[in-house]
Amino acid sequence: MVKNDEGDEYFGRMNDPTSVGVIKGPCGDTMEIYIVVRNDTVEDVKYFTDGCGNTRSCGHAVARRAIGRKVTDALSISAGEIIRSGECKQESGRHCAILAVSTLYRAIADYLLKA
Ligand code: FES
């Protein structure tokens, strides 16, 4: 794992994830979500993005919610939930939440489709 230097325990890349999701948003930012799954439970999550602070906040919000949940339960994490929580800018940053959640879904789909 790449250790982050800004105090966000979920920020960084992972060398040995169970699966990965990577999506480039329409704004040009890329989100990467790495998950470790055991017994259908998300045991660890890291996110990495070259995007702005709000994008990072959304990556953090998604990672924090996903850890410890069953993979199918983690699919119920929604962009609306992240936006309503105040962890993401309500208006200008909505697409950041959508990007983060969509990337989590892609990582989970990658796991489910190869399981
Ligand atoms: Fe591009 Fe947040 S500004 S995803």
XYZ file of N, CA and C and ligand atoms in Angstrom:
349
model
N 0.825 -1.196 0.000
C 0.000 0.000 0.000
C 0.865 1.254 0.000
N 0.381 2.264 -0.662
C 1.076 3.544 -0.653
C 0.590 4.326 0.559
N 1.531 4.757 1.366
C 1.132 5.496 2.566
C 0.834 6.944 2.184
N -0.242 7.453 2.686
C -0.553 8.846 2.379
C 0.160 9.739 3.376
N 0.292 10.993 3.002
C 1.025 11.905 3.876
C 0.131 13.051 4.347
N -1.176 12.888 4.189
C -2.060 13.980 4.571
C -3.090 13.574 5.612
N -2.864 12.460 6.283
C -3.718 12.084 7.386
C -5.029 11.429 7.013
N -5.203 11.063 5.753
C -6.419 10.354 5.357
C -6.076 8.874 5.245
N -6.574 8.108 6.202
C -6.210 6.692 6.258
C -6.697 5.898 5.044
N -7.667 6.434 4.307
C -8.199 5.695 3.160
C -7.563 6.110 1.840
N -6.754 7.160 1.871
C -6.179 7.662 0.629
C -4.913 6.898 0.267
N -4.839 6.424 -0.962
C -3.638 5.730 -1.425
C -4.022 4.606 -2.362
N -3.002 3.974 -2.896
C -3.238 2.822 -3.763
C -2.905 1.548 -2.995
N -3.335 0.422 -3.534
C -3.137 -0.857 -2.878
C -2.460 -1.797 -3.871
N -1.479 -2.540 -3.397
C -0.759 -3.450 -4.294
C -1.499 -4.761 -4.535
N -2.280 -5.197 -3.562
C -2.859 -6.540 -3.651
C -4.361 -6.566 -3.345
N -5.132 -5.731 -4.023
C -6.571 -5.721 -3.747
C -7.243 -6.960 -4.337
N -8.442 -7.248 -3.849
C -9.257 -8.289 -4.470
C -9.762 -7.789 -5.820
N -10.145 -6.531 -5.868
C -10.571 -5.941 -7.135
C -10.432 -4.423 -7.095
N -10.528 -3.850 -8.276
C -10.279 -2.417 -8.453
C -11.335 -1.843 -9.395
N -11.741 -0.622 -9.114
C -12.562 0.133 -10.056
C -11.813 1.403 -10.419
N -11.812 1.755 -11.680
C -11.177 3.000 -12.133
C -12.122 3.665 -13.126
N -12.475 4.909 -12.834
C -13.338 5.656 -13.760
C -12.798 7.078 -13.906
N -12.751 7.526 -15.142
C -12.412 8.923 -15.423
C -13.716 9.669 -15.626
N -13.947 10.695 -14.811
C -15.192 11.445 -14.910
C -15.171 12.427 -16.066
N -16.330 12.978 -16.407
C -16.425 13.945 -17.503
C -15.593 15.200 -17.259
N -15.284 15.480 -15.979
C -14.467 16.656 -15.643
C -12.992 16.395 -15.911
N -12.639 15.128 -16.188
C -11.238 14.793 -16.445
C -10.536 14.178 -15.258
N -11.186 14.196 -14.092
C -10.584 13.586 -12.904
C -10.781 12.074 -12.937
N -9.820 11.380 -12.388
C -9.915 9.924 -12.299
C -10.068 9.519 -10.839
N -10.940 8.546 -10.610
C -11.103 7.957 -9.268
C -10.711 6.491 -9.371
N -9.943 6.037 -8.402
C -9.584 4.615 -8.309
C -10.049 4.127 -6.941
N -10.732 2.999 -6.910
C -11.141 2.404 -5.632
C -10.635 0.965 -5.588
N -9.918 0.656 -4.523
C -9.342 -0.674 -4.308
C -10.069 -1.317 -3.137
N -10.505 -2.558 -3.304
C -11.189 -3.231 -2.199
C -10.563 -4.604 -1.921
N -10.533 -4.938 -0.635
C -10.153 -6.282 -0.204
C -11.421 -6.932 0.310
N -11.771 -8.088 -0.260
C -13.006 -8.785 0.115
C -12.669 -10.177 0.636
N -13.219 -10.501 1.803
C -13.128 -11.868 2.334
C -14.503 -12.267 2.818
N -14.907 -13.491 2.475
C -16.232 -13.987 2.863
C -17.326 -12.978 2.494
N -17.205 -12.430 1.314
C -18.195 -11.469 0.806
C -18.286 -10.188 1.625
N -17.299 -9.947 2.489
C -17.272 -8.718 3.287
C -16.115 -7.830 2.828
N -16.394 -6.546 2.719
C -15.363 -5.579 2.335
C -14.501 -5.312 3.567
N -13.298 -5.849 3.553
C -12.441 -5.715 4.736
C -11.569 -4.479 4.696
N -11.240 -4.004 3.507
C -10.400 -2.805 3.416
C -10.728 -2.070 2.124
N -10.564 -0.765 2.173
C -10.814 0.070 0.994
C -9.772 1.174 0.957
N -9.261 1.444 -0.216
C -8.437 2.636 -0.435
C -8.973 3.332 -1.688
N -8.851 4.637 -1.688
C -9.198 5.366 -2.907
C -8.018 6.230 -3.295
N -7.918 6.505 -4.594
C -6.879 7.405 -5.077
C -7.492 8.251 -6.179
N -7.192 9.536 -6.153
C -7.706 10.409 -7.211
C -6.730 11.539 -7.465
N -6.743 12.007 -8.693
C -5.963 13.193 -9.042
C -6.875 14.424 -9.002
N -8.081 14.240 -8.470
C -9.059 15.321 -8.457
C -8.892 16.275 -7.283
N -9.825 17.186 -7.185
C -9.758 18.272 -6.204
C -10.116 17.777 -4.791
N -10.114 18.701 -3.859
C -10.397 18.361 -2.469
C -11.772 17.768 -2.282
N -12.732 18.255 -3.027
C -14.078 17.705 -2.889
C -14.140 16.267 -3.397
N -13.414 15.995 -4.464
C -13.359 14.631 -4.984
C -12.752 13.709 -3.920
N -11.733 14.209 -3.253
C -11.110 13.408 -2.192
C -12.075 13.208 -1.028
N -12.812 14.231 -0.686
C -13.793 14.078 0.397
C -14.794 12.986 0.053
N -15.201 12.945 -1.200
C -16.180 11.935 -1.620
C -15.561 10.543 -1.624
N -14.316 10.428 -2.050
C -13.626 9.135 -2.006
C -13.527 8.642 -0.575
N -13.204 9.564 0.309
C -13.102 9.227 1.738
C -14.460 8.769 2.273
N -15.501 9.508 1.933
C -16.849 9.192 2.428
C -17.294 7.806 1.963
N -16.969 7.470 0.735
C -17.354 6.164 0.189
C -16.550 5.057 0.860
N -15.252 5.262 0.997
C -14.394 4.239 1.610
C -14.830 3.972 3.052
N -15.070 5.038 3.773
C -15.464 4.918 5.183
C -16.757 4.119 5.335
N -17.683 4.340 4.434
C -18.961 3.631 4.515
C -18.864 2.174 4.081
N -17.972 1.887 3.149
C -17.934 0.540 2.562
C -17.249 -0.483 3.469
N -16.264 -0.039 4.233
C -15.496 -0.985 5.051
C -16.401 -1.671 6.075
N -16.289 -2.994 6.119
C -17.031 -3.779 7.095
C -18.395 -4.240 6.603
N -18.787 -3.804 5.406
C -20.114 -4.199 4.914
C -20.017 -5.373 3.949
N -21.078 -6.139 3.862
C -21.178 -7.169 2.840
C -21.153 -6.481 1.477
N -20.609 -7.138 0.480
C -20.474 -6.474 -0.821
C -21.831 -6.027 -1.368
N -22.851 -6.857 -1.195
C -24.148 -6.460 -1.731
C -24.735 -5.299 -0.935
N -24.411 -5.230 0.347
C -24.861 -4.123 1.181
C -24.129 -2.833 0.793
N -22.853 -2.961 0.463
C -22.071 -1.786 0.051
C -22.641 -1.173 -1.232
N -23.343 -1.974 -2.006
C -23.968 -1.451 -3.229
C -25.130 -0.519 -2.917
N -25.545 -0.487 -1.672
C -26.641 0.431 -1.327
C -26.121 1.810 -0.924
N -24.809 1.989 -0.882
C -24.251 3.330 -0.645
C -24.587 4.165 -1.880
N -25.204 5.303 -1.660
C -25.646 6.097 -2.816
C -24.976 7.461 -2.862
N -24.944 8.014 -4.051
C -24.407 9.372 -4.207
C -25.272 10.355 -3.431
N -26.586 10.125 -3.422
C -27.492 11.006 -2.689
C -27.169 11.036 -1.203
N -26.841 9.863 -0.675
C -26.489 9.764 0.749
C -25.222 10.576 1.033
N -24.245 10.477 0.158
C -22.987 11.219 0.353
C -23.254 12.728 0.261
N -24.058 13.119 -0.694
C -24.352 14.549 -0.884
C -25.126 15.091 0.319
N -26.120 14.355 0.750
C -26.945 14.805 1.886
C -26.158 14.847 3.190
N -25.105 14.037 3.288
C -24.342 13.971 4.537
C -23.542 15.239 4.804
N -23.331 16.040 3.763
C -22.523 17.239 3.930
C -21.031 16.984 3.767
N -20.660 15.740 3.459
C -19.243 15.412 3.255
C -18.766 15.832 1.877
N -19.682 16.334 1.093
C -19.380 16.724 -0.274
C -20.125 18.018 -0.536
N -19.591 18.862 -1.396
C -20.281 20.129 -1.691
C -21.638 19.836 -2.308
N -22.664 20.478 -1.757
C -24.042 20.144 -2.123
C -24.369 20.396 -3.597
N -23.882 21.483 -4.148
C -24.262 21.833 -5.517
C -23.142 21.519 -6.501
N -22.040 22.263 -6.369
C -20.970 22.146 -7.363
C -20.279 20.789 -7.318
N -20.367 20.087 -6.187
C -19.590 18.860 -6.040
C -20.377 17.589 -6.197
N -21.610 17.686 -6.657
C -22.419 16.472 -6.725
C -21.806 15.414 -7.631
N -21.225 15.879 -8.733
C -20.675 14.887 -9.663
C -19.482 14.153 -9.049
N -18.826 14.773 -8.074
C -17.711 14.088 -7.400
C -18.241 12.886 -6.620
N -19.393 13.075 -5.969
C -19.997 11.970 -5.216
C -20.427 10.859 -6.168
N -20.974 11.254 -7.296
C -21.413 10.255 -8.281
C -20.208 9.475 -8.806
N -19.123 10.176 -9.068
C -17.909 9.504 -9.552
C -17.388 8.509 -8.507
N -17.352 8.930 -7.252
C -16.813 8.061 -6.200
C -17.676 6.814 -6.018
N -18.988 7.009 -5.985
C -19.890 5.866 -5.785
C -19.850 4.934 -7.005
N -19.839 5.505 -8.181
C -19.796 4.680 -9.395
C -18.523 3.846 -9.438
N -17.434 4.414 -8.970
C -16.164 3.676 -8.982
C -16.196 2.540 -7.969
N -16.837 2.776 -6.815
C -17.013 1.681 -5.854
C -17.843 0.568 -6.484
N -18.924 0.935 -7.163
C -19.776 -0.074 -7.800
C -18.966 -0.892 -8.813
N -18.103 -0.209 -9.538
C -17.309 -0.919 -10.547
C -16.352 -1.910 -9.881
N -15.758 -1.504 -8.772
C -14.858 -2.414 -8.051
C -15.627 -3.628 -7.534
N -16.820 -3.395 -7.011
C -17.634 -4.505 -6.500
C -18.091 -5.404 -7.652
N -18.470 -4.792 -8.758
C -18.888 -5.578 -9.924
C -17.740 -6.449 -10.405
N -16.546 -5.916 -10.387
C -15.365 -6.670 -10.793
C -15.218 -7.902 -9.898
N -15.449 -7.707 -8.613
C -15.365 -8.832 -7.663
C -16.487 -9.837 -7.932
N -17.712 -9.360 -8.035
C -18.857 -10.254 -8.175
C -18.802 -11.036 -9.491
N -18.310 -10.407 -10.515
C -18.305 -11.063 -11.827
C -17.214 -12.105 -11.964
N -16.173 -12.004 -11.121
C -15.124 -13.029 -11.212
C -15.236 -14.042 -10.071
N -16.155 -13.796 -9.104
C -16.272 -14.701 -7.957
C -16.935 -16.007 -8.373
Fe -14.029 16.201 -10.996
Fe -14.770 16.272 -8.450
S -14.137 17.941 -9.705
S -14.844 14.598 -9.812
